[in-house]
Amino acid sequence: MIAINKAQSDSIQRNYFNIMERIDQAARVVDRELKVRLVVVTKGQPLEKIRVVLDVGARDLGENYVEEGLSKISALEDPPQISWHMIGHLQSRKASQACARFAWIHSLDSLKLAKRLSHFAGEYDRKLPVLLECNVSGETNKFGFLASQEESWDQLLPEVAEIIQLPNLKVCGLMTMAPYSPSPEDARPYFKHLRRLRDYFKMQFPGGAWDVLSMGMSMDFEVAIQEGATVVRVGEAILGKRTG
Ligand SMILES: *Cc1c(COP(=O)(O)O)cnc(C)c1O
């Protein structure tokens, strides 16, 4: 077990309240009614640090890997009502485990995975909320439905149509990661792009729920909120450098 000292724990608490405040401020500028959900990204972080954010009230935690997530979920079972968010690439063969323990899947990136998730969600007797991960930058190292060229968005429609008809998934919106950059403004066009893509899907499939936009991380969450994020995923700005 990694022990953390008082100074580290104080700093995590300060970071958490500071980020919450900045989220609220950014949201208020956009819309007084807007509620933005903060997912604290705990991948690569020790349990001791995670307990500090739970103590100050965090209840939405994000993990990238199924095994790492599951071991934390069992270790942190005690504090009730944590919603675990799968935000990393999910292999189809881990769909069952993910479905059993995660409240949300942000990283749904193929029809094959969607079918598996819907199948297992049925077995667990749940309707699983998912977001379609979209690659709006076109970077080849990124997962997600390739959506960098607006002219080709229509090619995504047949797959999306199949996914939203799966019986045990609830498609709630879209997720993306902007390319890494030290300047938050560089991310803005990608966030705008995801929002336009969401509007496009909503127009094509008006029956669906397309309200959720999961975008923005430690570096750029304020820009993401300005561009319509309803969920931001923040790790290091709260918990400090990842060690795992
Ligand atoms: C790691 C990660 C984050 C959080 O990144 P930070 O820079 O630590 O805020 C958010 N989203 C995804 C998909 C990630 O993999």
XYZ file of N, CA and C and ligand atoms in Angstrom:
747
model
N 0.838 -1.214 0.000
C 0.000 0.000 0.000
C 0.866 1.253 0.000
N 0.448 2.216 -0.797
C 1.201 3.469 -0.856
C 0.580 4.440 0.136
N 1.375 4.843 1.110
C 0.849 5.813 2.067
C 1.035 7.216 1.495
N 0.078 8.061 1.734
C 0.291 9.448 1.321
C 0.259 10.324 2.564
N 1.003 11.410 2.511
C 1.080 12.244 3.704
C 0.022 13.340 3.708
N -0.027 14.063 4.800
C -1.051 15.080 4.990
C -0.987 16.150 3.906
N 0.213 16.538 3.553
C 0.360 17.596 2.536
C -0.227 17.137 1.201
N 0.022 15.869 0.848
C -0.514 15.350 -0.416
C -2.031 15.281 -0.372
N -2.528 14.829 0.768
C -3.971 14.696 0.867
C -4.644 16.073 0.860
N -4.030 17.056 1.533
C -4.569 18.429 1.486
C -4.574 18.964 0.069
N -3.516 18.660 -0.645
C -3.431 19.221 -1.986
C -4.482 18.592 -2.912
N -4.761 17.302 -2.744
C -5.816 16.662 -3.549
C -7.179 17.284 -3.233
N -7.423 17.509 -1.950
C -8.699 18.138 -1.574
C -8.827 19.532 -2.169
N -7.762 20.297 -2.064
C -7.780 21.663 -2.646
C -8.017 21.599 -4.136
N -7.288 20.709 -4.806
C -7.464 20.569 -6.260
C -8.907 20.241 -6.610
N -9.480 19.318 -5.851
C -10.846 18.879 -6.149
C -11.817 20.064 -6.057
N -11.751 20.800 -4.969
C -12.673 21.928 -4.807
C -12.398 23.018 -5.840
N -11.131 23.216 -6.140
C -10.761 24.206 -7.146
C -11.306 23.833 -8.527
N -11.180 22.577 -8.903
C -11.685 22.145 -10.216
C -13.215 22.230 -10.241
N -13.865 21.835 -9.151
C -15.335 21.937 -9.091
C -15.761 23.390 -9.296
N -15.049 24.297 -8.651
C -15.369 25.720 -8.759
C -15.170 26.216 -10.191
N -14.078 25.810 -10.805
C -13.823 26.231 -12.189
C -14.855 25.640 -13.150
N -15.293 24.418 -12.882
C -16.342 23.809 -13.708
C -17.631 24.624 -13.580
N -17.993 24.949 -12.341
C -19.228 25.714 -12.115
C -19.157 27.070 -12.794
N -18.015 27.718 -12.668
C -17.880 29.035 -13.288
C -18.005 28.951 -14.801
N -17.320 28.004 -15.387
C -17.373 27.857 -16.850
C -18.802 27.533 -17.279
N -19.480 26.683 -16.504
C -20.846 26.290 -16.859
C -21.793 27.476 -16.746
N -21.615 28.290 -15.705
C -22.506 29.435 -15.496
C -22.428 30.424 -16.644
N -21.240 30.587 -17.214
C -21.082 31.512 -18.330
C -21.893 31.023 -19.530
N -21.937 29.689 -19.708
C -22.665 29.128 -20.848
C -24.168 29.169 -20.602
N -24.573 28.765 -19.404
C -26.005 28.592 -19.140
C -26.185 28.364 -17.642
N -26.966 29.201 -17.023
C -27.151 29.120 -15.563
C -27.674 27.762 -15.110
N -28.410 27.111 -15.986
C -29.042 25.843 -15.612
C -28.126 24.642 -15.852
N -27.047 24.867 -16.599
C -26.218 23.742 -17.034
C -25.532 23.044 -15.862
N -25.738 21.738 -15.786
C -25.043 20.937 -14.781
C -23.989 20.112 -15.507
N -22.733 20.293 -15.129
C -21.661 19.523 -15.749
C -21.176 18.496 -14.736
N -21.102 17.246 -15.186
C -20.679 16.182 -14.294
C -19.161 16.008 -14.373
N -18.548 15.931 -13.209
C -17.104 15.697 -13.148
C -16.829 14.223 -12.906
N -16.123 13.595 -13.851
C -15.624 12.240 -13.640
C -14.153 12.367 -13.237
N -13.821 11.928 -12.041
C -12.431 11.968 -11.585
C -11.729 10.726 -12.142
N -10.722 10.953 -12.965
C -10.050 9.835 -13.641
C -8.969 9.270 -12.721
N -9.181 8.013 -12.309
C -8.336 7.414 -11.274
C -7.346 6.387 -11.817
N -7.286 6.234 -13.135
C -6.320 5.271 -13.704
C -4.907 5.633 -13.250
N -4.147 4.615 -12.939
C -2.753 4.846 -12.550
C -2.580 5.559 -11.222
N -3.636 5.646 -10.430
C -3.551 6.337 -9.135
C -3.786 5.331 -8.015
N -3.042 5.472 -6.926
C -3.197 4.524 -5.814
C -4.502 4.737 -5.042
N -4.947 3.680 -4.391
C -6.201 3.734 -3.626
C -6.209 4.851 -2.593
N -5.050 5.087 -1.977
C -4.996 6.105 -0.908
C -5.403 7.473 -1.423
N -4.990 7.785 -2.644
C -5.374 9.078 -3.221
C -6.858 9.088 -3.581
N -7.324 7.964 -4.076
C -8.736 7.904 -4.485
C -9.638 8.082 -3.265
N -9.213 7.517 -2.127
C -10.016 7.657 -0.899
C -10.145 9.116 -0.502
N -9.125 9.915 -0.792
C -9.201 11.336 -0.431
C -10.320 12.042 -1.215
N -10.418 11.773 -2.516
C -11.505 12.441 -3.265
C -12.872 11.879 -2.905
N -12.919 10.612 -2.539
C -14.208 10.057 -2.098
C -14.645 10.741 -0.801
N -13.657 10.984 0.079
C -13.976 11.639 1.353
C -14.556 13.032 1.164
N -14.131 13.718 0.114
C -14.666 15.074 -0.078
C -15.869 15.073 -1.025
N -16.332 13.909 -1.419
C -17.624 13.871 -2.093
C -17.657 13.402 -3.536
N -16.512 13.094 -4.140
C -16.534 12.612 -5.524
C -17.280 11.283 -5.579
N -18.143 11.107 -6.567
C -18.873 9.842 -6.703
C -18.827 9.280 -8.120
N -18.213 10.011 -9.058
C -18.052 9.508 -10.420
C -16.573 9.316 -10.677
N -16.161 8.061 -10.875
C -14.745 7.765 -11.089
C -14.558 7.105 -12.442
N -13.454 7.446 -13.120
C -13.198 6.913 -14.450
C -11.957 6.044 -14.493
N -12.074 4.914 -15.180
C -10.938 4.000 -15.347
C -10.782 3.627 -16.818
N -9.543 3.343 -17.229
C -9.269 3.001 -18.631
C -9.159 1.510 -18.898
N -8.836 0.746 -17.855
C -8.591 -0.682 -18.053
C -9.512 -1.484 -17.151
N -10.087 -2.551 -17.716
C -11.075 -3.326 -16.970
C -10.469 -3.927 -15.696
N -9.297 -4.592 -15.826
C -8.742 -5.276 -14.642
C -8.422 -4.286 -13.528
N -7.754 -3.207 -13.910
C -7.395 -2.204 -12.908
C -8.666 -1.653 -12.254
N -9.663 -1.409 -13.059
C -10.931 -0.904 -12.542
C -11.566 -1.881 -11.567
N -11.620 -3.154 -11.969
C -12.289 -4.142 -11.118
C -11.592 -4.284 -9.777
N -10.249 -4.244 -9.787
C -9.574 -4.427 -8.499
C -9.829 -3.213 -7.598
N -9.929 -2.019 -8.190
C -10.260 -0.846 -7.361
C -11.700 -0.899 -6.873
N -12.578 -1.380 -7.751
C -13.986 -1.447 -7.361
C -14.145 -2.350 -6.141
N -13.442 -3.500 -6.144
C -13.594 -4.353 -4.951
C -12.925 -3.741 -3.739
N -11.804 -3.059 -3.931
C -11.116 -2.477 -2.775
C -11.881 -1.295 -2.176
N -12.660 -0.612 -2.991
C -13.319 0.609 -2.515
C -14.812 0.424 -2.315
N -15.229 -0.831 -2.263
C -16.646 -1.139 -2.152
C -17.333 -0.380 -1.029
N -16.647 -0.227 0.081
C -17.254 0.355 1.278
C -18.026 1.643 1.072
N -17.368 2.695 0.553
C -18.179 3.899 0.352
C -19.202 3.622 -0.737
N -20.450 3.832 -0.447
C -21.499 3.396 -1.360
C -21.661 4.322 -2.563
N -22.345 3.798 -3.562
C -22.833 4.633 -4.661
C -21.774 5.350 -5.468
N -20.688 4.655 -5.753
C -19.755 5.200 -6.725
C -20.243 4.781 -8.103
N -20.287 5.730 -9.052
C -20.555 5.362 -10.441
C -19.215 5.249 -11.153
N -18.923 4.059 -11.640
C -17.659 3.835 -12.347
C -17.871 4.012 -13.841
N -16.982 4.791 -14.462
C -17.083 5.084 -15.891
C -15.922 4.438 -16.630
N -16.227 3.591 -17.600
C -15.175 3.019 -18.446
C -14.886 4.035 -19.545
N -13.653 4.561 -19.541
C -13.335 5.622 -20.506
C -12.249 5.201 -21.489
N -11.650 4.015 -21.278
C -10.586 3.565 -22.174
C -11.090 2.528 -23.160
N -10.270 2.222 -24.149
C -10.643 1.241 -25.166
C -11.004 -0.084 -24.509
N -12.136 -0.630 -24.924
C -12.647 -1.848 -24.307
C -12.651 -2.962 -25.343
N -11.944 -4.059 -25.038
C -11.959 -5.200 -25.948
C -13.266 -5.963 -25.786
N -13.775 -6.462 -26.919
C -15.069 -7.156 -26.891
C -15.077 -8.298 -25.887
N -13.929 -8.972 -25.745
C -13.942 -10.138 -24.848
C -14.028 -9.735 -23.371
N -13.878 -8.438 -23.086
C -14.046 -7.992 -21.701
C -15.394 -7.318 -21.474
N -16.255 -7.424 -22.474
C -17.545 -6.733 -22.397
C -18.363 -7.192 -21.195
N -18.294 -8.498 -20.901
C -19.102 -9.019 -19.804
C -18.673 -8.413 -18.471
N -17.352 -8.433 -18.211
C -16.851 -7.870 -16.949
C -17.183 -6.384 -16.830
N -17.008 -5.674 -17.940
C -17.260 -4.230 -17.907
C -18.726 -3.965 -17.589
N -19.559 -4.759 -18.226
C -20.994 -4.613 -18.064
C -21.448 -4.884 -16.637
N -20.737 -5.818 -15.993
C -21.127 -6.203 -14.641
C -20.857 -5.081 -13.642
N -19.802 -4.310 -13.839
C -19.372 -3.410 -12.772
C -19.331 -1.921 -13.112
N -19.397 -1.579 -14.380
C -19.324 -0.158 -14.725
C -20.717 0.418 -14.976
N -20.922 1.632 -14.468
C -22.229 2.275 -14.634
C -22.385 2.825 -16.049
N -21.278 3.309 -16.601
C -21.291 3.959 -17.911
C -20.136 3.441 -18.757
N -20.357 3.357 -20.064
C -19.264 3.098 -21.003
C -19.153 4.316 -21.912
N -18.025 5.030 -21.823
C -17.810 6.208 -22.678
C -17.155 5.826 -24.001
N -16.599 4.623 -24.040
C -15.680 4.276 -25.125
C -16.240 3.201 -26.042
N -17.512 3.312 -26.362
C -18.113 2.377 -27.318
C -17.648 2.781 -28.719
N -16.849 1.908 -29.347
C -16.211 2.339 -30.594
C -16.401 1.369 -31.760
N -17.301 0.394 -31.621
C -17.587 -0.477 -32.765
C -18.943 -1.147 -32.583
N -19.493 -1.567 -33.706
C -20.772 -2.285 -33.676
C -20.609 -3.614 -32.962
N -19.447 -4.257 -33.194
C -19.195 -5.544 -32.567
C -19.251 -5.429 -31.032
N -18.555 -4.425 -30.516
C -18.557 -4.202 -29.065
C -19.973 -3.878 -28.588
N -20.679 -3.077 -29.356
C -22.049 -2.694 -28.969
C -22.930 -3.934 -28.821
N -22.792 -4.862 -29.775
C -23.624 -6.068 -29.722
C -23.297 -6.905 -28.496
N -21.985 -7.027 -28.211
C -21.574 -7.799 -27.025
C -22.098 -7.140 -25.748
N -21.941 -5.835 -25.660
C -22.385 -5.132 -24.454
C -23.893 -5.285 -24.270
N -24.619 -5.180 -25.360
C -26.077 -5.293 -25.257
C -26.463 -6.703 -24.796
N -25.743 -7.684 -25.339
C -26.003 -9.064 -24.942
C -25.815 -9.248 -23.430
N -24.656 -8.794 -22.911
C -24.388 -9.001 -21.486
C -25.261 -8.110 -20.606
N -25.537 -6.917 -21.075
C -26.438 -6.043 -20.309
C -27.766 -6.768 -20.108
N -28.204 -7.472 -21.135
C -29.437 -8.251 -21.017
C -29.307 -9.314 -19.934
N -28.156 -9.990 -19.924
C -27.959 -11.029 -18.901
C -27.951 -10.457 -17.498
N -27.396 -9.242 -17.374
C -27.381 -8.616 -16.044
C -28.666 -7.839 -15.795
N -29.584 -7.953 -16.726
C -30.875 -7.326 -16.558
C -30.768 -5.817 -16.380
N -29.941 -5.209 -17.208
C -29.846 -3.751 -17.121
C -29.863 -3.125 -18.497
N -30.135 -1.853 -18.505
C -30.059 -1.069 -19.731
C -28.821 -0.197 -19.559
N -27.784 -0.492 -20.313
C -26.467 0.104 -20.076
C -26.316 1.434 -20.815
N -26.050 2.533 -20.090
C -25.825 3.815 -20.753
C -24.437 3.857 -21.414
N -24.416 4.236 -22.667
C -23.157 4.262 -23.413
C -23.028 5.571 -24.187
N -21.785 5.910 -24.482
C -21.482 7.038 -25.371
C -20.696 6.487 -26.552
N -20.922 7.040 -27.720
C -20.146 6.624 -28.890
C -18.859 7.442 -28.895
N -17.725 6.741 -28.812
C -16.450 7.451 -28.882
C -16.161 7.781 -30.336
N -15.853 9.042 -30.590
C -15.623 9.472 -31.960
C -14.241 10.081 -32.092
N -13.568 9.702 -33.151
C -12.244 10.235 -33.447
C -12.443 11.397 -34.410
N -12.462 12.615 -33.854
C -12.741 13.775 -34.706
C -11.456 14.431 -35.224
N -10.311 13.979 -34.719
C -9.046 14.577 -35.160
C -8.440 13.797 -36.324
N -8.822 12.523 -36.455
C -8.243 11.688 -37.501
C -6.890 11.112 -37.132
N -6.412 11.370 -35.926
C -5.132 10.782 -35.502
C -5.243 9.256 -35.547
N -4.217 8.617 -36.103
C -4.327 7.173 -36.320
C -4.128 6.374 -35.036
N -3.572 6.989 -34.000
C -3.380 6.261 -32.733
C -4.610 6.338 -31.842
N -5.689 6.897 -32.352
C -6.885 7.046 -31.515
C -7.942 6.007 -31.872
N -8.683 5.586 -30.862
C -9.837 4.730 -31.098
C -11.039 5.607 -31.404
N -12.132 4.972 -31.749
C -13.376 5.710 -31.957
C -13.822 5.639 -33.400
N -15.099 5.932 -33.608
C -15.622 5.998 -34.967
C -14.937 7.158 -35.675
N -14.412 6.865 -36.842
C -13.659 7.894 -37.549
C -14.628 8.941 -38.104
N -14.491 10.155 -37.592
C -15.474 11.188 -37.931
C -14.787 12.519 -38.228
N -13.539 12.444 -38.713
C -12.790 13.683 -38.923
C -13.249 14.439 -40.163
N -13.831 13.727 -41.121
C -14.267 14.386 -42.364
C -15.776 14.531 -42.370
N -16.227 15.748 -42.281
C -17.672 15.986 -42.207
C -18.409 15.392 -43.424
N -17.758 15.417 -44.598
C -18.399 14.899 -45.823
C -18.701 13.398 -45.683
N -17.984 12.712 -44.785
C -18.183 11.264 -44.689
C -19.022 10.849 -43.482
N -19.603 11.818 -42.799
C -20.398 11.448 -41.620
C -21.519 10.487 -41.980
N -22.076 10.645 -43.182
C -23.210 9.784 -43.543
C -22.812 8.306 -43.593
N -21.511 8.043 -43.789
C -21.083 6.640 -43.809
C -21.207 5.974 -42.438
N -21.318 6.784 -41.400
C -21.456 6.217 -40.053
C -22.897 5.826 -39.736
N -23.817 6.337 -40.543
C -25.232 6.205 -40.171
C -25.731 4.758 -40.065
N -25.361 3.869 -41.008
C -25.889 2.505 -40.882
C -25.480 1.829 -39.564
N -24.203 2.023 -39.172
C -23.749 1.408 -37.922
C -24.450 2.023 -36.712
N -24.540 3.333 -36.723
C -25.190 4.010 -35.594
C -26.657 3.577 -35.505
N -27.288 3.437 -36.664
C -28.693 3.005 -36.676
C -28.830 1.637 -36.011
N -27.886 0.737 -36.299
C -27.952 -0.597 -35.679
C -27.714 -0.519 -34.175
N -26.740 0.309 -33.805
C -26.391 0.402 -32.375
C -27.565 0.947 -31.562
N -28.205 1.991 -32.074
C -29.274 2.561 -31.234
C -30.498 1.659 -31.149
N -30.543 0.652 -32.028
C -31.672 -0.277 -31.928
C -31.399 -1.474 -31.022
N -30.174 -1.599 -30.545
C -29.877 -2.740 -29.666
C -30.716 -2.615 -28.390
N -31.271 -3.731 -27.931
C -32.299 -3.638 -26.894
C -31.800 -3.199 -25.516
N -30.538 -3.514 -25.176
C -30.139 -3.272 -23.789
C -29.098 -2.174 -23.619
N -28.924 -1.367 -24.672
C -28.056 -0.204 -24.555
C -28.920 1.050 -24.604
N -28.437 2.068 -23.883
C -29.071 3.376 -24.021
C -27.981 4.331 -24.504
N -28.036 4.673 -25.785
C -27.041 5.593 -26.344
C -27.406 7.005 -25.898
N -26.506 7.628 -25.120
C -26.833 8.915 -24.494
C -26.095 10.087 -25.118
N -25.105 9.823 -25.977
C -24.362 10.922 -26.568
C -23.007 10.471 -27.068
N -22.071 11.414 -27.107
C -20.765 11.171 -27.720
C -19.623 11.495 -26.764
N -18.484 10.898 -27.045
C -17.270 11.161 -26.270
C -16.103 11.369 -27.234
N -15.185 12.257 -26.893
C -13.949 12.355 -27.679
C -12.776 12.788 -26.812
N -11.588 12.588 -27.364
C -10.356 13.130 -26.783
C -9.727 14.033 -27.833
N -9.403 15.247 -27.439
C -8.707 16.148 -28.365
C -7.237 15.729 -28.425
N -6.543 16.047 -29.516
C -5.104 15.744 -29.577
C -4.373 16.436 -28.439
N -3.295 15.823 -27.991
C -2.551 16.453 -26.906
C -1.958 17.781 -27.353
N -2.112 18.796 -26.513
C -1.461 20.082 -26.769
C -1.324 20.821 -25.447
N -0.235 21.551 -25.261
C -0.100 22.318 -24.017
C -1.034 23.526 -24.002
N -1.614 23.865 -25.146
C -2.497 25.027 -25.172
C -3.959 24.599 -25.314
N -4.781 24.894 -24.297
C -6.179 24.455 -24.300
C -6.955 24.943 -25.525
N -6.613 26.126 -26.019
C -7.357 26.660 -27.173
C -7.248 25.748 -28.394
N -6.148 25.020 -28.482
C -5.979 24.120 -29.631
C -7.059 23.047 -29.684
N -7.657 22.761 -28.538
C -8.663 21.699 -28.491
C -10.034 22.170 -28.978
N -10.239 23.481 -28.984
C -11.585 24.018 -29.255
C -12.207 23.491 -30.557
N -11.474 23.518 -31.687
C -12.106 23.047 -32.929
C -12.586 21.600 -32.838
N -11.892 20.770 -32.070
C -12.285 19.358 -31.963
C -13.553 19.212 -31.128
N -13.672 20.044 -30.104
C -14.887 20.016 -29.287
C -16.080 20.523 -30.093
N -15.864 21.586 -30.868
C -16.935 22.099 -31.741
C -17.374 21.012 -32.717
N -16.391 20.329 -33.257
C -16.627 19.278 -34.230
C -17.499 18.165 -33.618
N -17.197 17.769 -32.387
C -17.970 16.707 -31.751
C -19.408 17.160 -31.514
N -19.556 18.413 -31.134
C -20.900 18.929 -30.892
C -21.722 18.956 -32.190
N -21.069 19.372 -33.272
C -21.780 19.372 -34.569
C -22.150 17.953 -34.982
N -21.251 17.033 -34.729
C -21.536 15.631 -35.057
C -22.732 15.133 -34.240
N -22.770 15.527 -32.984
C -23.903 15.156 -32.134
C -25.204 15.726 -32.709
N -25.160 16.992 -33.119
C -26.358 17.623 -33.684
C -26.799 16.889 -34.956
N -25.823 16.450 -35.708
C -26.106 15.708 -36.941
C -26.802 14.372 -36.621
N -26.247 13.623 -35.668
C -26.878 12.346 -35.285
C -28.293 12.587 -34.739
N -28.416 13.638 -33.989
C -29.715 13.945 -33.384
C -30.759 14.234 -34.472
N -30.308 14.905 -35.513
C -31.217 15.205 -36.615
C -31.589 13.923 -37.371
N -30.596 13.061 -37.544
C -30.829 11.809 -38.263
C -31.667 10.820 -37.454
N -31.458 10.832 -36.142
C -32.151 9.876 -35.259
C -32.812 10.637 -34.116
N -33.862 11.371 -34.429
C -34.449 12.274 -33.428
C -35.057 11.536 -32.233
N -35.297 10.244 -32.390
C -35.867 9.499 -31.261
C -34.857 9.237 -30.156
N -33.565 9.328 -30.465
C -32.532 8.956 -29.493
C -32.281 10.055 -28.474
N -31.572 9.666 -27.395
C -31.147 10.650 -26.398
C -29.710 11.013 -26.755
N -29.467 12.234 -27.098
C -28.119 12.622 -27.543
C -27.560 13.738 -26.669
N -28.018 13.812 -25.427
C -27.714 14.997 -24.609
C -26.287 15.044 -24.073
N -25.664 13.896 -23.925
C -24.383 13.877 -23.210
C -23.212 14.100 -24.168
N -22.352 15.045 -23.816
C -21.080 15.230 -24.527
C -19.974 15.097 -23.496
N -19.221 14.000 -23.586
C -18.118 13.761 -22.663
C -16.835 14.204 -23.342
N -16.365 15.393 -22.970
C -15.136 15.916 -23.581
C -14.485 16.910 -22.628
N -13.142 16.968 -22.679
C -12.396 17.859 -21.806
C -11.714 17.084 -20.698
N -10.413 17.370 -20.514
C -9.607 16.706 -19.498
C -8.889 17.797 -18.683
N -7.874 17.402 -17.916
C -7.199 18.365 -17.036
C -6.813 19.666 -17.741
N -6.297 19.519 -18.959
C -5.740 20.684 -19.660
C -6.801 21.589 -20.261
N -7.939 21.018 -20.625
C -8.828 21.771 -21.521
C -10.309 21.682 -21.154
N -10.616 21.342 -19.888
C -12.035 21.108 -19.565
C -12.870 22.380 -19.648
N -12.255 23.549 -19.387
C -13.053 24.776 -19.458
C -13.462 25.095 -20.894
N -12.516 24.910 -21.816
C -12.833 25.105 -23.237
C -13.924 24.118 -23.649
N -13.828 22.881 -23.169
C -14.830 21.867 -23.511
C -16.215 22.289 -23.029
N -16.287 22.819 -21.818
C -17.589 23.263 -21.289
C -18.134 24.420 -22.125
N -17.254 25.342 -22.503
C -17.698 26.443 -23.368
C -18.278 25.911 -24.676
N -17.805 24.762 -25.105
C -18.277 24.205 -26.378
C -19.366 23.152 -26.184
N -19.864 23.023 -24.959
C -21.051 22.185 -24.768
C -20.851 20.886 -24.006
N -19.672 20.666 -23.420
C -19.473 19.441 -22.640
C -20.487 19.364 -21.503
N -21.045 18.186 -21.276
C -21.885 17.973 -20.097
C -21.186 17.064 -19.093
N -20.103 16.410 -19.552
C -19.270 15.582 -18.681
C -17.816 15.910 -18.987
N -17.021 16.169 -17.958
C -15.586 16.339 -18.157
C -14.856 15.246 -17.374
N -13.711 14.835 -17.889
C -12.959 13.729 -17.284
C -11.591 14.269 -16.848
N -11.422 14.449 -15.549
C -10.218 15.115 -15.053
C -9.438 14.200 -14.118
N -8.173 13.978 -14.436
C -7.338 13.108 -13.618
C -6.245 13.870 -12.886
N -5.163 14.139 -13.592
C -3.960 14.666 -12.928
C -4.155 16.038 -12.279
N -5.035 16.847 -12.802
C -5.235 18.168 -12.195
C -5.820 18.038 -10.785
N -6.387 16.875 -10.478
C -6.914 16.655 -9.128
C -5.981 15.752 -8.315
N -5.611 14.625 -8.898
C -4.894 13.587 -8.120
C -3.380 13.668 -8.245
N -2.898 14.573 -9.080
C -1.457 14.669 -9.285
C -0.991 13.652 -10.311
N 0.312 13.658 -10.538
C 0.889 12.784 -11.582
C 0.533 11.329 -11.337
N 0.214 10.636 -12.430
C -0.075 9.206 -12.318
C 1.208 8.448 -12.037
N 1.092 7.436 -11.172
C 2.275 6.659 -10.839
C 2.185 5.239 -11.380
N 0.966 4.786 -11.650
C 0.787 3.400 -12.086
C 0.822 3.258 -13.586
C -6.376 9.642 -18.807
C -7.643 10.115 -19.431
C -8.289 11.273 -18.966
C -7.744 12.171 -17.887
O -6.552 12.769 -18.266
P -5.881 13.893 -17.341
O -4.929 14.558 -18.253
O -5.221 13.173 -16.218
O -6.964 14.788 -16.871
C -9.501 11.601 -19.551
N -10.049 10.860 -20.528
C -9.449 9.748 -20.999
C -10.112 8.973 -22.075
C -8.220 9.357 -20.475
O -7.636 8.265 -20.969
